[in-house]
Amino acid sequence: VSASAPGARLIVDAAAPVALPATVDLPGGVHRLRIEADDARPWETSVLVRAGQTTTVGPIDLGAPDARLSLRSVSYTHLT
């Protein structure tokens, strides 16, 4: 599994993240993949892994996040 974003991480079936690029051994069946990186939109899919076969995923291009919101509160100590 590979992704184009620097520092990308792979999460398989909600397990602990693995740095990409990576080769993972999975049992046959359907697995949920999530690739994420800082300042990038996460990518998710389901992959059918067949026992005894190799499945290649990627390189995946992660897009820019939809938006970033920053809030700051202002304190007014002088009220009249």
mmCIF file of C-alpha atoms in Angstrom:
data_model
loop_
_atom_site.group_PDB
_atom_site.id
_atom_site.type_symbol
_atom_site.label_atom_id
_atom_site.label_comp_id
_atom_site.label_asym_id
_atom_site.label_seq_id
_atom_site.Cartn_x
_atom_site.Cartn_y
_atom_site.Cartn_z
ATOM 1 C CA VAL A 1 0.000 0.000 0.000
ATOM 2 C CA SER A 2 1.369 3.427 -0.880
ATOM 3 C CA ALA A 3 0.263 7.059 -0.882
ATOM 4 C CA SER A 4 1.750 10.208 -2.370
ATOM 5 C CA ALA A 5 1.337 12.375 0.760
ATOM 6 C CA PRO A 6 4.375 12.669 3.043
ATOM 7 C CA GLY A 7 3.838 11.036 6.426
ATOM 8 C CA ALA A 8 0.815 9.039 5.244
ATOM 9 C CA ARG A 9 -0.473 6.298 7.527
ATOM 10 C CA LEU A 10 -2.521 3.166 6.819
ATOM 11 C CA ILE A 11 -5.228 1.919 9.163
ATOM 12 C CA VAL A 12 -6.601 -1.548 8.410
ATOM 13 C CA ASP A 13 -9.860 -2.597 10.068
ATOM 14 C CA ALA A 14 -9.466 0.095 12.779
ATOM 15 C CA ALA A 15 -6.097 -1.322 13.939
ATOM 16 C CA ALA A 16 -3.099 0.821 14.913
ATOM 17 C CA PRO A 17 -1.741 3.024 12.074
ATOM 18 C CA VAL A 18 1.224 1.863 9.971
ATOM 19 C CA ALA A 19 3.582 4.270 8.157
ATOM 20 C CA LEU A 20 3.391 4.123 4.357
ATOM 21 C CA PRO A 21 4.613 2.672 2.089
ATOM 22 C CA ALA A 22 3.920 -0.693 3.723
ATOM 23 C CA THR A 23 3.352 -4.341 2.984
ATOM 24 C CA VAL A 24 0.797 -5.968 5.254
ATOM 25 C CA ASP A 25 -0.185 -9.614 5.561
ATOM 26 C CA LEU A 26 -3.946 -10.018 5.863
ATOM 27 C CA PRO A 27 -6.177 -13.065 5.963
ATOM 28 C CA GLY A 28 -8.497 -13.592 3.012
ATOM 29 C CA GLY A 29 -11.728 -11.610 3.148
ATOM 30 C CA VAL A 30 -12.965 -8.048 3.017
ATOM 31 C CA HIS A 31 -10.886 -5.450 4.867
ATOM 32 C CA ARG A 32 -11.501 -1.755 5.450
ATOM 33 C CA LEU A 33 -8.531 0.486 4.529
ATOM 34 C CA ARG A 34 -8.095 4.103 5.585
ATOM 35 C CA ILE A 35 -5.142 6.243 4.493
ATOM 36 C CA GLU A 36 -4.608 9.547 6.269
ATOM 37 C CA ALA A 37 -1.947 12.229 6.525
ATOM 38 C CA ASP A 38 -1.674 15.613 8.209
ATOM 39 C CA ASP A 39 -3.259 18.416 6.175
ATOM 40 C CA ALA A 40 -4.863 15.971 3.716
ATOM 41 C CA ARG A 41 -8.307 14.505 3.172
ATOM 42 C CA PRO A 42 -8.463 10.868 4.354
ATOM 43 C CA TRP A 43 -9.159 8.129 1.795
ATOM 44 C CA GLU A 44 -11.195 5.011 2.612
ATOM 45 C CA THR A 45 -12.213 1.882 0.767
ATOM 46 C CA SER A 46 -12.983 -1.784 1.247
ATOM 47 C CA VAL A 47 -10.675 -4.323 -0.384
ATOM 48 C CA LEU A 48 -11.320 -7.997 -1.062
ATOM 49 C CA VAL A 49 -8.161 -9.941 -0.256
ATOM 50 C CA ARG A 50 -7.968 -13.439 -1.719
ATOM 51 C CA ALA A 51 -5.975 -16.011 0.241
ATOM 52 C CA GLY A 52 -2.586 -16.697 -1.361
ATOM 53 C CA GLN A 53 -2.768 -13.703 -3.729
ATOM 54 C CA THR A 54 -1.106 -10.295 -3.637
ATOM 55 C CA THR A 55 -3.260 -7.182 -3.947
ATOM 56 C CA THR A 56 -1.585 -3.833 -4.647
ATOM 57 C CA VAL A 57 -3.213 -0.579 -3.565
ATOM 58 C CA GLY A 58 -1.796 2.762 -4.647
ATOM 59 C CA PRO A 59 -0.170 5.058 -4.938
ATOM 60 C CA ILE A 60 -3.149 6.955 -3.560
ATOM 61 C CA ASP A 61 -3.260 10.742 -3.996
ATOM 62 C CA LEU A 62 -4.797 12.361 -0.931
ATOM 63 C CA GLY A 63 -6.604 15.597 -1.668
ATOM 64 C CA ALA A 64 -6.598 18.826 0.296
ATOM 65 C CA PRO A 65 -8.954 18.964 3.279
ATOM 66 C CA ASP A 66 -12.371 20.539 2.668
ATOM 67 C CA ALA A 67 -11.725 23.432 5.040
ATOM 68 C CA ARG A 68 -9.967 24.493 8.187
ATOM 69 C CA LEU A 69 -11.724 26.499 10.888
ATOM 70 C CA SER A 70 -9.960 28.486 13.557
ATOM 71 C CA LEU A 71 -11.847 30.213 16.389
ATOM 72 C CA ARG A 72 -10.530 32.680 18.907
ATOM 73 C CA SER A 73 -12.433 34.154 21.805
ATOM 74 C CA VAL A 74 -11.904 37.757 22.839
ATOM 75 C CA SER A 75 -12.069 38.712 26.499
ATOM 76 C CA TYR A 76 -13.547 42.082 27.405
ATOM 77 C CA THR A 77 -12.548 43.062 30.934
ATOM 78 C CA HIS A 78 -13.802 46.648 30.822
ATOM 79 C CA LEU A 79 -17.575 46.889 30.682
ATOM 80 C CA THR A 80 -19.523 50.126 31.132
#
